[in-house]
Protein backbone atom coordinates (compact mmCIF):
# COMPACT_ATOMS: atom_id res chain seq x y z
CA UNK A 1 0.00 0.00 0.00
CA UNK A 2 2.84 2.39 0.89
CA UNK A 3 4.70 1.55 -2.33
CA UNK A 4 1.59 2.11 -4.43
CA UNK A 5 1.05 5.48 -2.79
CA UNK A 6 4.64 6.52 -3.48
CA UNK A 7 4.41 5.47 -7.13
CA UNK A 8 1.13 7.28 -7.58
CA UNK A 9 2.52 10.40 -5.94
CA UNK A 10 5.54 10.40 -8.26
CA UNK A 11 3.34 10.35 -11.35
CA UNK A 12 0.76 12.92 -10.32
CA UNK A 13 3.08 15.61 -9.02
CA UNK A 14 5.62 17.87 -10.67
CA UNK A 15 8.17 20.41 -9.59
CA UNK A 16 7.72 24.16 -9.73
CA UNK A 17 10.55 26.52 -10.58
CA UNK A 18 11.37 26.82 -6.88
CA UNK A 19 11.67 23.07 -6.41
CA UNK A 20 8.29 22.71 -4.73
CA UNK A 21 6.09 19.80 -5.75
CA UNK A 22 2.82 20.59 -7.47
CA UNK A 23 0.06 18.08 -7.94
CA UNK A 24 -0.92 17.79 -11.58
CA UNK A 25 -4.58 18.12 -12.48
CA UNK A 26 -6.49 15.37 -14.27
CA UNK A 27 -6.37 17.35 -17.52
CA UNK A 28 -2.62 17.86 -17.19
CA UNK A 29 -2.07 14.16 -16.52
CA UNK A 30 -4.14 13.16 -19.53
CA UNK A 31 -2.39 15.68 -21.79
CA UNK A 32 0.98 14.35 -20.60
CA UNK A 33 -0.10 10.78 -21.38
CA UNK A 34 -1.23 11.71 -24.90
CA UNK A 35 2.01 13.58 -25.50
CA UNK A 36 3.98 10.51 -24.40
CA UNK A 37 1.96 8.25 -26.70
CA UNK A 38 2.34 10.67 -29.61
CA UNK A 39 6.13 10.41 -29.32
CA UNK A 40 6.14 6.61 -29.69
CA UNK A 41 7.86 4.91 -32.62
CA UNK A 42 5.82 1.69 -32.33
CA UNK A 43 2.87 0.38 -30.29
CA UNK A 44 0.37 -2.48 -30.23
CA UNK A 45 -3.33 -1.64 -29.88
CA UNK A 46 -5.79 -4.38 -28.90
CA UNK A 47 -9.47 -3.41 -28.99
CA UNK A 48 -12.84 -5.03 -28.43
CA UNK A 49 -16.27 -3.54 -29.09
CA UNK A 50 -19.73 -4.82 -28.16
CA UNK A 51 -22.89 -3.22 -29.52
CA UNK A 52 -26.16 -3.02 -27.64
CA UNK A 53 -27.71 -5.35 -30.25
CA UNK A 54 -25.19 -8.03 -29.30
CA UNK A 55 -22.84 -7.69 -32.26
CA UNK A 56 -19.18 -7.52 -31.32
CA UNK A 57 -15.71 -7.64 -32.78
CA UNK A 58 -12.08 -7.42 -31.71
CA UNK A 59 -8.92 -6.21 -33.39
CA UNK A 60 -5.17 -6.15 -32.89
CA UNK A 61 -3.03 -3.48 -34.53
CA UNK A 62 0.76 -3.31 -34.39
CA UNK A 63 2.03 -0.11 -35.96
CA UNK A 64 4.79 2.44 -36.43
CA UNK A 65 2.03 5.07 -36.29
CA UNK A 66 2.94 6.21 -39.82
CA UNK A 67 2.71 3.87 -42.80
CA UNK A 68 3.76 0.39 -41.69
CA UNK A 69 1.45 -1.86 -39.66
CA UNK A 70 -0.42 -5.13 -39.32
CA UNK A 71 -4.03 -5.51 -38.24
CA UNK A 72 -6.50 -8.34 -37.74
CA UNK A 73 -10.19 -7.82 -37.06
CA UNK A 74 -12.39 -10.73 -35.93
CA UNK A 75 -16.18 -10.76 -35.59
CA UNK A 76 -17.68 -12.95 -32.87
CA UNK A 77 -20.47 -14.07 -35.19
CA UNK A 78 -17.91 -15.26 -37.71
CA UNK A 79 -15.29 -13.97 -40.10
CA UNK A 80 -11.91 -12.32 -39.89
CA UNK A 81 -9.88 -9.93 -42.01
CA UNK A 82 -6.10 -9.59 -41.86
CA UNK A 83 -4.15 -6.65 -43.23
CA UNK A 84 -0.50 -5.76 -43.71
CA UNK A 85 0.28 -2.21 -44.83
CA UNK A 86 3.77 -1.33 -45.99
CA UNK A 87 4.12 2.24 -47.25
CA UNK A 88 1.51 2.57 -50.02
CA UNK A 89 0.65 -1.12 -50.41
CA UNK A 90 -1.98 -3.20 -48.61
CA UNK A 91 -1.91 -6.99 -48.35
CA UNK A 92 -5.36 -8.20 -47.35
CA UNK A 93 -6.48 -11.70 -46.38
CA UNK A 94 -10.17 -12.37 -45.68
CA UNK A 95 -11.05 -15.81 -44.37
CA UNK A 96 -13.71 -18.05 -45.90
CA UNK A 97 -16.45 -16.92 -43.51
CA UNK A 98 -15.70 -13.26 -44.18
CA UNK A 99 -15.93 -13.83 -47.93
CA UNK A 100 -19.28 -15.56 -47.59
CA UNK A 101 -20.77 -13.14 -45.08
CA UNK A 102 -19.49 -9.77 -46.26
CA UNK A 103 -18.49 -10.10 -49.88
CA UNK A 104 -21.09 -12.48 -51.26
CA UNK A 105 -18.43 -14.90 -52.47
CA UNK A 106 -17.98 -18.39 -51.07
CA UNK A 107 -14.79 -20.41 -50.87
CA UNK A 108 -14.82 -24.19 -51.12
CA UNK A 109 -11.91 -24.53 -48.69
CA UNK A 110 -9.85 -22.47 -46.32
CA UNK A 111 -8.70 -19.23 -47.89
CA UNK A 112 -4.98 -18.60 -47.37
CA UNK A 113 -4.21 -16.14 -50.16
CA UNK A 114 -3.34 -12.49 -49.66
CA UNK A 115 -4.61 -9.85 -52.08
CA UNK A 116 -2.22 -7.02 -52.92
CA UNK A 117 -3.74 -3.61 -53.60
CA UNK A 118 -2.89 0.06 -53.37
CA UNK A 119 -3.51 1.62 -49.96
CA UNK A 120 -5.18 4.49 -51.81
CA UNK A 121 -8.11 2.18 -52.59
CA UNK A 122 -9.01 1.73 -48.90
CA UNK A 123 -12.34 3.32 -47.98
CA UNK A 124 -14.10 4.04 -44.66
CA UNK A 125 -16.12 1.03 -43.54
CA UNK A 126 -14.23 -1.59 -45.55
CA UNK A 127 -12.48 -2.98 -42.47
CA UNK A 128 -9.03 -1.68 -43.41
CA UNK A 129 -7.04 0.71 -41.24
CA UNK A 130 -4.30 3.22 -41.79
CA UNK A 131 -1.36 2.99 -39.44
CA UNK A 132 -1.96 6.18 -37.46
CA UNK A 133 -3.72 6.62 -34.12
CA UNK A 134 -5.28 9.84 -32.74
CA UNK A 135 -3.58 10.45 -29.40
CA UNK A 136 -5.43 13.68 -28.67
CA UNK A 137 -6.86 14.81 -25.34
CA UNK A 138 -10.42 16.15 -25.31
CA UNK A 139 -13.14 17.09 -22.84
CA UNK A 140 -12.63 17.73 -19.14
CA UNK A 141 -11.02 14.98 -17.09
CA UNK A 142 -11.62 14.02 -13.46
CA UNK A 143 -9.42 11.79 -11.35
CA UNK A 144 -10.67 8.34 -10.44
CA UNK A 145 -9.03 5.69 -8.32
CA UNK A 146 -5.71 3.89 -8.61
CA UNK A 147 -5.65 0.39 -10.10
CA UNK A 148 -3.49 -2.00 -12.11
CA UNK A 149 -3.58 -2.69 -15.85
CA UNK A 150 -1.89 -5.97 -16.72
CA UNK A 151 0.29 -5.67 -13.62
CA UNK A 152 1.23 -2.01 -14.07
CA UNK A 153 0.10 0.64 -11.55
CA UNK A 154 -2.30 3.12 -13.15
CA UNK A 155 -4.58 6.04 -12.36
CA UNK A 156 -8.07 6.25 -13.85
CA UNK A 157 -9.06 9.55 -15.48
CA UNK A 158 -12.71 9.96 -16.44
CA UNK A 159 -14.02 12.09 -19.31
CA UNK A 160 -17.70 12.54 -20.19
CA UNK A 161 -18.66 12.04 -23.82
CA UNK A 162 -20.59 14.78 -25.59
CA UNK A 163 -24.22 13.76 -26.19
CA UNK A 164 -27.06 15.07 -28.28
CA UNK A 165 -29.84 16.89 -26.48
CA UNK A 166 -32.05 14.47 -24.56
CA UNK A 167 -29.56 11.59 -24.75
CA UNK A 168 -27.58 10.07 -21.92
CA UNK A 169 -23.90 10.87 -22.08
CA UNK A 170 -21.38 8.12 -22.51
CA UNK A 171 -18.16 8.03 -20.52
CA UNK A 172 -14.50 7.38 -21.24
CA UNK A 173 -12.07 6.11 -18.64
CA UNK A 174 -8.39 6.59 -19.47
CA UNK A 175 -5.89 4.53 -17.48
CA UNK A 176 -2.47 6.21 -17.26
CA UNK A 177 0.66 4.48 -15.99
CA UNK A 178 1.93 5.85 -12.68
CA UNK A 179 5.28 4.04 -12.78
CA UNK A 180 7.94 4.98 -15.33
CA UNK A 181 6.75 6.91 -18.37
CA UNK A 182 3.10 8.04 -18.22
CA UNK A 183 1.91 5.71 -20.96
CA UNK A 184 -1.76 5.43 -21.78
CA UNK A 185 -2.41 1.78 -20.88
CA UNK A 186 -6.11 1.42 -21.59
CA UNK A 187 -9.22 3.35 -22.65
CA UNK A 188 -12.70 2.06 -21.76
CA UNK A 189 -15.86 3.56 -23.22
CA UNK A 190 -19.47 2.98 -22.21
CA UNK A 191 -22.20 4.63 -24.24
CA UNK A 192 -25.76 4.22 -25.44
CA UNK A 193 -24.95 2.18 -28.53
CA UNK A 194 -21.79 0.28 -27.68
CA UNK A 195 -19.04 -0.44 -25.20
CA UNK A 196 -15.37 -0.72 -26.07
CA UNK A 197 -12.03 -1.44 -24.43
CA UNK A 198 -8.72 -0.47 -26.04
CA UNK A 199 -5.42 -1.60 -24.52
CA UNK A 200 -1.97 -0.30 -25.47
CA UNK A 201 1.26 -2.28 -25.05
CA UNK A 202 4.66 -3.11 -26.63
CA UNK A 203 5.75 0.53 -26.44
CA UNK A 204 8.66 1.19 -28.83
CA UNK A 205 9.34 -2.51 -29.33
CA UNK A 206 10.73 -3.73 -32.70
CA UNK A 207 7.97 -3.78 -35.31
CA UNK A 208 8.85 -6.70 -37.59
CA UNK A 209 6.23 -5.95 -40.28
CA UNK A 210 7.01 -7.82 -43.50
CA UNK A 211 5.19 -8.56 -46.75
CA UNK A 212 3.71 -12.08 -47.12
CA UNK A 213 5.60 -14.72 -49.08
CA UNK A 214 5.35 -13.97 -52.79
CA UNK A 215 3.75 -17.32 -53.63
CA UNK A 216 0.80 -16.52 -51.33
CA UNK A 217 0.00 -13.14 -52.91
CA UNK A 218 -2.45 -12.32 -55.70
CA UNK A 219 -2.63 -8.91 -57.33
CA UNK A 220 -6.03 -7.25 -56.91
CA UNK A 221 -6.50 -7.16 -60.70
CA UNK A 222 -5.99 -10.94 -60.86
CA UNK A 223 -8.24 -11.56 -57.86
CA UNK A 224 -11.21 -9.97 -59.63
PDB file of C-alpha atoms in Angstrom:
ATOM      1  CA  UNK A   1       0.000   0.000   0.000  1.00  0.00           C
ATOM      2  CA  UNK A   2       2.837   2.389   0.886  1.00  0.00           C
ATOM      3  CA  UNK A   3       4.702   1.546  -2.334  1.00  0.00           C
ATOM      4  CA  UNK A   4       1.591   2.114  -4.432  1.00  0.00           C
ATOM      5  CA  UNK A   5       1.051   5.485  -2.791  1.00  0.00           C
ATOM      6  CA  UNK A   6       4.638   6.515  -3.484  1.00  0.00           C
ATOM      7  CA  UNK A   7       4.411   5.473  -7.128  1.00  0.00           C
ATOM      8  CA  UNK A   8       1.135   7.284  -7.584  1.00  0.00           C
ATOM      9  CA  UNK A   9       2.518  10.401  -5.938  1.00  0.00           C
ATOM     10  CA  UNK A  10       5.538  10.404  -8.264  1.00  0.00           C
ATOM     11  CA  UNK A  11       3.336  10.353 -11.345  1.00  0.00           C
ATOM     12  CA  UNK A  12       0.762  12.916 -10.320  1.00  0.00           C
ATOM     13  CA  UNK A  13       3.080  15.608  -9.020  1.00  0.00           C
ATOM     14  CA  UNK A  14       5.617  17.866 -10.675  1.00  0.00           C
ATOM     15  CA  UNK A  15       8.175  20.415  -9.587  1.00  0.00           C
ATOM     16  CA  UNK A  16       7.717  24.158  -9.725  1.00  0.00           C
ATOM     17  CA  UNK A  17      10.552  26.520 -10.582  1.00  0.00           C
ATOM     18  CA  UNK A  18      11.373  26.823  -6.881  1.00  0.00           C
ATOM     19  CA  UNK A  19      11.674  23.075  -6.415  1.00  0.00           C
ATOM     20  CA  UNK A  20       8.291  22.708  -4.734  1.00  0.00           C
ATOM     21  CA  UNK A  21       6.093  19.796  -5.748  1.00  0.00           C
ATOM     22  CA  UNK A  22       2.818  20.595  -7.468  1.00  0.00           C
ATOM     23  CA  UNK A  23       0.055  18.079  -7.937  1.00  0.00           C
ATOM     24  CA  UNK A  24      -0.920  17.789 -11.584  1.00  0.00           C
ATOM     25  CA  UNK A  25      -4.581  18.122 -12.484  1.00  0.00           C
ATOM     26  CA  UNK A  26      -6.490  15.375 -14.268  1.00  0.00           C
ATOM     27  CA  UNK A  27      -6.371  17.354 -17.522  1.00  0.00           C
ATOM     28  CA  UNK A  28      -2.619  17.856 -17.191  1.00  0.00           C
ATOM     29  CA  UNK A  29      -2.069  14.155 -16.522  1.00  0.00           C
ATOM     30  CA  UNK A  30      -4.140  13.165 -19.531  1.00  0.00           C
ATOM     31  CA  UNK A  31      -2.386  15.677 -21.785  1.00  0.00           C
ATOM     32  CA  UNK A  32       0.976  14.354 -20.596  1.00  0.00           C
ATOM     33  CA  UNK A  33      -0.099  10.779 -21.383  1.00  0.00           C
ATOM     34  CA  UNK A  34      -1.228  11.707 -24.898  1.00  0.00           C
ATOM     35  CA  UNK A  35       2.014  13.580 -25.501  1.00  0.00           C
ATOM     36  CA  UNK A  36       3.981  10.510 -24.402  1.00  0.00           C
ATOM     37  CA  UNK A  37       1.963   8.253 -26.704  1.00  0.00           C
ATOM     38  CA  UNK A  38       2.337  10.669 -29.614  1.00  0.00           C
ATOM     39  CA  UNK A  39       6.132  10.411 -29.318  1.00  0.00           C
ATOM     40  CA  UNK A  40       6.142   6.614 -29.695  1.00  0.00           C
ATOM     41  CA  UNK A  41       7.862   4.912 -32.622  1.00  0.00           C
ATOM     42  CA  UNK A  42       5.819   1.691 -32.327  1.00  0.00           C
ATOM     43  CA  UNK A  43       2.869   0.382 -30.295  1.00  0.00           C
ATOM     44  CA  UNK A  44       0.370  -2.484 -30.229  1.00  0.00           C
ATOM     45  CA  UNK A  45      -3.327  -1.643 -29.878  1.00  0.00           C
ATOM     46  CA  UNK A  46      -5.795  -4.382 -28.898  1.00  0.00           C
ATOM     47  CA  UNK A  47      -9.467  -3.407 -28.986  1.00  0.00           C
ATOM     48  CA  UNK A  48     -12.845  -5.029 -28.430  1.00  0.00           C
ATOM     49  CA  UNK A  49     -16.273  -3.542 -29.086  1.00  0.00           C
ATOM     50  CA  UNK A  50     -19.735  -4.816 -28.157  1.00  0.00           C
ATOM     51  CA  UNK A  51     -22.888  -3.225 -29.520  1.00  0.00           C
ATOM     52  CA  UNK A  52     -26.164  -3.022 -27.643  1.00  0.00           C
ATOM     53  CA  UNK A  53     -27.709  -5.353 -30.245  1.00  0.00           C
ATOM     54  CA  UNK A  54     -25.189  -8.027 -29.295  1.00  0.00           C
ATOM     55  CA  UNK A  55     -22.845  -7.695 -32.264  1.00  0.00           C
ATOM     56  CA  UNK A  56     -19.182  -7.525 -31.320  1.00  0.00           C
ATOM     57  CA  UNK A  57     -15.709  -7.643 -32.782  1.00  0.00           C
ATOM     58  CA  UNK A  58     -12.082  -7.421 -31.714  1.00  0.00           C
ATOM     59  CA  UNK A  59      -8.915  -6.207 -33.393  1.00  0.00           C
ATOM     60  CA  UNK A  60      -5.168  -6.145 -32.889  1.00  0.00           C
ATOM     61  CA  UNK A  61      -3.035  -3.478 -34.533  1.00  0.00           C
ATOM     62  CA  UNK A  62       0.759  -3.308 -34.386  1.00  0.00           C
ATOM     63  CA  UNK A  63       2.033  -0.114 -35.958  1.00  0.00           C
ATOM     64  CA  UNK A  64       4.794   2.436 -36.428  1.00  0.00           C
ATOM     65  CA  UNK A  65       2.025   5.068 -36.295  1.00  0.00           C
ATOM     66  CA  UNK A  66       2.936   6.208 -39.820  1.00  0.00           C
ATOM     67  CA  UNK A  67       2.710   3.867 -42.799  1.00  0.00           C
ATOM     68  CA  UNK A  68       3.758   0.393 -41.687  1.00  0.00           C
ATOM     69  CA  UNK A  69       1.449  -1.857 -39.658  1.00  0.00           C
ATOM     70  CA  UNK A  70      -0.418  -5.131 -39.315  1.00  0.00           C
ATOM     71  CA  UNK A  71      -4.034  -5.512 -38.244  1.00  0.00           C
ATOM     72  CA  UNK A  72      -6.497  -8.342 -37.737  1.00  0.00           C
ATOM     73  CA  UNK A  73     -10.186  -7.823 -37.062  1.00  0.00           C
ATOM     74  CA  UNK A  74     -12.387 -10.727 -35.930  1.00  0.00           C
ATOM     75  CA  UNK A  75     -16.179 -10.763 -35.587  1.00  0.00           C
ATOM     76  CA  UNK A  76     -17.682 -12.950 -32.866  1.00  0.00           C
ATOM     77  CA  UNK A  77     -20.466 -14.066 -35.188  1.00  0.00           C
ATOM     78  CA  UNK A  78     -17.908 -15.265 -37.708  1.00  0.00           C
ATOM     79  CA  UNK A  79     -15.289 -13.971 -40.099  1.00  0.00           C
ATOM     80  CA  UNK A  80     -11.905 -12.321 -39.887  1.00  0.00           C
ATOM     81  CA  UNK A  81      -9.880  -9.926 -42.014  1.00  0.00           C
ATOM     82  CA  UNK A  82      -6.097  -9.587 -41.858  1.00  0.00           C
ATOM     83  CA  UNK A  83      -4.150  -6.650 -43.234  1.00  0.00           C
ATOM     84  CA  UNK A  84      -0.497  -5.756 -43.707  1.00  0.00           C
ATOM     85  CA  UNK A  85       0.280  -2.213 -44.826  1.00  0.00           C
ATOM     86  CA  UNK A  86       3.771  -1.326 -45.992  1.00  0.00           C
ATOM     87  CA  UNK A  87       4.116   2.235 -47.250  1.00  0.00           C
ATOM     88  CA  UNK A  88       1.512   2.566 -50.019  1.00  0.00           C
ATOM     89  CA  UNK A  89       0.651  -1.125 -50.414  1.00  0.00           C
ATOM     90  CA  UNK A  90      -1.983  -3.204 -48.614  1.00  0.00           C
ATOM     91  CA  UNK A  91      -1.906  -6.990 -48.351  1.00  0.00           C
ATOM     92  CA  UNK A  92      -5.362  -8.197 -47.349  1.00  0.00           C
ATOM     93  CA  UNK A  93      -6.476 -11.702 -46.380  1.00  0.00           C
ATOM     94  CA  UNK A  94     -10.165 -12.371 -45.683  1.00  0.00           C
ATOM     95  CA  UNK A  95     -11.053 -15.808 -44.367  1.00  0.00           C
ATOM     96  CA  UNK A  96     -13.707 -18.055 -45.895  1.00  0.00           C
ATOM     97  CA  UNK A  97     -16.451 -16.923 -43.511  1.00  0.00           C
ATOM     98  CA  UNK A  98     -15.695 -13.256 -44.181  1.00  0.00           C
ATOM     99  CA  UNK A  99     -15.928 -13.826 -47.933  1.00  0.00           C
ATOM    100  CA  UNK A 100     -19.284 -15.558 -47.592  1.00  0.00           C
ATOM    101  CA  UNK A 101     -20.769 -13.138 -45.075  1.00  0.00           C
ATOM    102  CA  UNK A 102     -19.492  -9.772 -46.256  1.00  0.00           C
ATOM    103  CA  UNK A 103     -18.486 -10.097 -49.880  1.00  0.00           C
ATOM    104  CA  UNK A 104     -21.090 -12.477 -51.263  1.00  0.00           C
ATOM    105  CA  UNK A 105     -18.426 -14.904 -52.474  1.00  0.00           C
ATOM    106  CA  UNK A 106     -17.984 -18.385 -51.069  1.00  0.00           C
ATOM    107  CA  UNK A 107     -14.794 -20.413 -50.868  1.00  0.00           C
ATOM    108  CA  UNK A 108     -14.819 -24.187 -51.116  1.00  0.00           C
ATOM    109  CA  UNK A 109     -11.913 -24.527 -48.691  1.00  0.00           C
ATOM    110  CA  UNK A 110      -9.850 -22.472 -46.316  1.00  0.00           C
ATOM    111  CA  UNK A 111      -8.697 -19.225 -47.891  1.00  0.00           C
ATOM    112  CA  UNK A 112      -4.976 -18.604 -47.371  1.00  0.00           C
ATOM    113  CA  UNK A 113      -4.208 -16.136 -50.161  1.00  0.00           C
ATOM    114  CA  UNK A 114      -3.337 -12.489 -49.659  1.00  0.00           C
ATOM    115  CA  UNK A 115      -4.606  -9.853 -52.081  1.00  0.00           C
ATOM    116  CA  UNK A 116      -2.216  -7.018 -52.920  1.00  0.00           C
ATOM    117  CA  UNK A 117      -3.745  -3.615 -53.602  1.00  0.00           C
ATOM    118  CA  UNK A 118      -2.891   0.061 -53.368  1.00  0.00           C
ATOM    119  CA  UNK A 119      -3.506   1.615 -49.955  1.00  0.00           C
ATOM    120  CA  UNK A 120      -5.179   4.491 -51.808  1.00  0.00           C
ATOM    121  CA  UNK A 121      -8.111   2.179 -52.587  1.00  0.00           C
ATOM    122  CA  UNK A 122      -9.012   1.733 -48.902  1.00  0.00           C
ATOM    123  CA  UNK A 123     -12.344   3.324 -47.976  1.00  0.00           C
ATOM    124  CA  UNK A 124     -14.104   4.041 -44.659  1.00  0.00           C
ATOM    125  CA  UNK A 125     -16.124   1.032 -43.539  1.00  0.00           C
ATOM    126  CA  UNK A 126     -14.227  -1.585 -45.555  1.00  0.00           C
ATOM    127  CA  UNK A 127     -12.478  -2.982 -42.471  1.00  0.00           C
ATOM    128  CA  UNK A 128      -9.027  -1.676 -43.414  1.00  0.00           C
ATOM    129  CA  UNK A 129      -7.041   0.705 -41.241  1.00  0.00           C
ATOM    130  CA  UNK A 130      -4.299   3.224 -41.790  1.00  0.00           C
ATOM    131  CA  UNK A 131      -1.364   2.989 -39.442  1.00  0.00           C
ATOM    132  CA  UNK A 132      -1.956   6.185 -37.463  1.00  0.00           C
ATOM    133  CA  UNK A 133      -3.724   6.624 -34.124  1.00  0.00           C
ATOM    134  CA  UNK A 134      -5.283   9.842 -32.738  1.00  0.00           C
ATOM    135  CA  UNK A 135      -3.579  10.446 -29.403  1.00  0.00           C
ATOM    136  CA  UNK A 136      -5.429  13.685 -28.670  1.00  0.00           C
ATOM    137  CA  UNK A 137      -6.864  14.807 -25.340  1.00  0.00           C
ATOM    138  CA  UNK A 138     -10.424  16.150 -25.306  1.00  0.00           C
ATOM    139  CA  UNK A 139     -13.140  17.094 -22.838  1.00  0.00           C
ATOM    140  CA  UNK A 140     -12.633  17.733 -19.136  1.00  0.00           C
ATOM    141  CA  UNK A 141     -11.023  14.976 -17.093  1.00  0.00           C
ATOM    142  CA  UNK A 142     -11.617  14.016 -13.459  1.00  0.00           C
ATOM    143  CA  UNK A 143      -9.417  11.791 -11.347  1.00  0.00           C
ATOM    144  CA  UNK A 144     -10.674   8.341 -10.438  1.00  0.00           C
ATOM    145  CA  UNK A 145      -9.030   5.693  -8.318  1.00  0.00           C
ATOM    146  CA  UNK A 146      -5.710   3.891  -8.609  1.00  0.00           C
ATOM    147  CA  UNK A 147      -5.646   0.392 -10.095  1.00  0.00           C
ATOM    148  CA  UNK A 148      -3.487  -1.999 -12.110  1.00  0.00           C
ATOM    149  CA  UNK A 149      -3.580  -2.692 -15.847  1.00  0.00           C
ATOM    150  CA  UNK A 150      -1.887  -5.968 -16.723  1.00  0.00           C
ATOM    151  CA  UNK A 151       0.287  -5.673 -13.623  1.00  0.00           C
ATOM    152  CA  UNK A 152       1.234  -2.009 -14.074  1.00  0.00           C
ATOM    153  CA  UNK A 153       0.098   0.639 -11.547  1.00  0.00           C
ATOM    154  CA  UNK A 154      -2.298   3.121 -13.145  1.00  0.00           C
ATOM    155  CA  UNK A 155      -4.577   6.041 -12.358  1.00  0.00           C
ATOM    156  CA  UNK A 156      -8.075   6.255 -13.848  1.00  0.00           C
ATOM    157  CA  UNK A 157      -9.056   9.550 -15.484  1.00  0.00           C
ATOM    158  CA  UNK A 158     -12.710   9.958 -16.437  1.00  0.00           C
ATOM    159  CA  UNK A 159     -14.023  12.088 -19.307  1.00  0.00           C
ATOM    160  CA  UNK A 160     -17.704  12.539 -20.188  1.00  0.00           C
ATOM    161  CA  UNK A 161     -18.662  12.042 -23.817  1.00  0.00           C
ATOM    162  CA  UNK A 162     -20.588  14.777 -25.593  1.00  0.00           C
ATOM    163  CA  UNK A 163     -24.219  13.762 -26.190  1.00  0.00           C
ATOM    164  CA  UNK A 164     -27.057  15.068 -28.282  1.00  0.00           C
ATOM    165  CA  UNK A 165     -29.836  16.888 -26.479  1.00  0.00           C
ATOM    166  CA  UNK A 166     -32.046  14.475 -24.558  1.00  0.00           C
ATOM    167  CA  UNK A 167     -29.555  11.586 -24.754  1.00  0.00           C
ATOM    168  CA  UNK A 168     -27.580  10.069 -21.916  1.00  0.00           C
ATOM    169  CA  UNK A 169     -23.904  10.869 -22.077  1.00  0.00           C
ATOM    170  CA  UNK A 170     -21.382   8.123 -22.514  1.00  0.00           C
ATOM    171  CA  UNK A 171     -18.164   8.034 -20.524  1.00  0.00           C
ATOM    172  CA  UNK A 172     -14.498   7.382 -21.243  1.00  0.00           C
ATOM    173  CA  UNK A 173     -12.070   6.114 -18.641  1.00  0.00           C
ATOM    174  CA  UNK A 174      -8.390   6.591 -19.466  1.00  0.00           C
ATOM    175  CA  UNK A 175      -5.890   4.535 -17.477  1.00  0.00           C
ATOM    176  CA  UNK A 176      -2.473   6.214 -17.262  1.00  0.00           C
ATOM    177  CA  UNK A 177       0.664   4.479 -15.992  1.00  0.00           C
ATOM    178  CA  UNK A 178       1.933   5.854 -12.681  1.00  0.00           C
ATOM    179  CA  UNK A 179       5.276   4.037 -12.781  1.00  0.00           C
ATOM    180  CA  UNK A 180       7.936   4.977 -15.326  1.00  0.00           C
ATOM    181  CA  UNK A 181       6.748   6.909 -18.373  1.00  0.00           C
ATOM    182  CA  UNK A 182       3.103   8.043 -18.224  1.00  0.00           C
ATOM    183  CA  UNK A 183       1.907   5.715 -20.964  1.00  0.00           C
ATOM    184  CA  UNK A 184      -1.764   5.432 -21.778  1.00  0.00           C
ATOM    185  CA  UNK A 185      -2.414   1.784 -20.882  1.00  0.00           C
ATOM    186  CA  UNK A 186      -6.114   1.424 -21.590  1.00  0.00           C
ATOM    187  CA  UNK A 187      -9.222   3.352 -22.647  1.00  0.00           C
ATOM    188  CA  UNK A 188     -12.696   2.063 -21.760  1.00  0.00           C
ATOM    189  CA  UNK A 189     -15.865   3.565 -23.225  1.00  0.00           C
ATOM    190  CA  UNK A 190     -19.470   2.976 -22.213  1.00  0.00           C
ATOM    191  CA  UNK A 191     -22.203   4.627 -24.243  1.00  0.00           C
ATOM    192  CA  UNK A 192     -25.758   4.220 -25.444  1.00  0.00           C
ATOM    193  CA  UNK A 193     -24.950   2.185 -28.532  1.00  0.00           C
ATOM    194  CA  UNK A 194     -21.792   0.281 -27.681  1.00  0.00           C
ATOM    195  CA  UNK A 195     -19.040  -0.439 -25.203  1.00  0.00           C
ATOM    196  CA  UNK A 196     -15.367  -0.723 -26.066  1.00  0.00           C
ATOM    197  CA  UNK A 197     -12.029  -1.438 -24.431  1.00  0.00           C
ATOM    198  CA  UNK A 198      -8.719  -0.465 -26.035  1.00  0.00           C
ATOM    199  CA  UNK A 199      -5.421  -1.598 -24.516  1.00  0.00           C
ATOM    200  CA  UNK A 200      -1.967  -0.299 -25.468  1.00  0.00           C
ATOM    201  CA  UNK A 201       1.261  -2.280 -25.053  1.00  0.00           C
ATOM    202  CA  UNK A 202       4.655  -3.109 -26.625  1.00  0.00           C
ATOM    203  CA  UNK A 203       5.749   0.526 -26.435  1.00  0.00           C
ATOM    204  CA  UNK A 204       8.657   1.194 -28.827  1.00  0.00           C
ATOM    205  CA  UNK A 205       9.344  -2.505 -29.330  1.00  0.00           C
ATOM    206  CA  UNK A 206      10.726  -3.728 -32.698  1.00  0.00           C
ATOM    207  CA  UNK A 207       7.970  -3.783 -35.312  1.00  0.00           C
ATOM    208  CA  UNK A 208       8.846  -6.703 -37.591  1.00  0.00           C
ATOM    209  CA  UNK A 209       6.226  -5.955 -40.282  1.00  0.00           C
ATOM    210  CA  UNK A 210       7.009  -7.816 -43.502  1.00  0.00           C
ATOM    211  CA  UNK A 211       5.187  -8.558 -46.747  1.00  0.00           C
ATOM    212  CA  UNK A 212       3.712 -12.076 -47.115  1.00  0.00           C
ATOM    213  CA  UNK A 213       5.598 -14.720 -49.078  1.00  0.00           C
ATOM    214  CA  UNK A 214       5.354 -13.966 -52.792  1.00  0.00           C
ATOM    215  CA  UNK A 215       3.753 -17.320 -53.634  1.00  0.00           C
ATOM    216  CA  UNK A 216       0.804 -16.522 -51.333  1.00  0.00           C
ATOM    217  CA  UNK A 217      -0.004 -13.143 -52.909  1.00  0.00           C
ATOM    218  CA  UNK A 218      -2.446 -12.317 -55.702  1.00  0.00           C
ATOM    219  CA  UNK A 219      -2.634  -8.909 -57.333  1.00  0.00           C
ATOM    220  CA  UNK A 220      -6.030  -7.251 -56.912  1.00  0.00           C
ATOM    221  CA  UNK A 221      -6.501  -7.159 -60.697  1.00  0.00           C
ATOM    222  CA  UNK A 222      -5.991 -10.945 -60.861  1.00  0.00           C
ATOM    223  CA  UNK A 223      -8.245 -11.564 -57.859  1.00  0.00           C
ATOM    224  CA  UNK A 224     -11.212  -9.974 -59.630  1.00  0.00           C
TER     225      UNK A 224
END
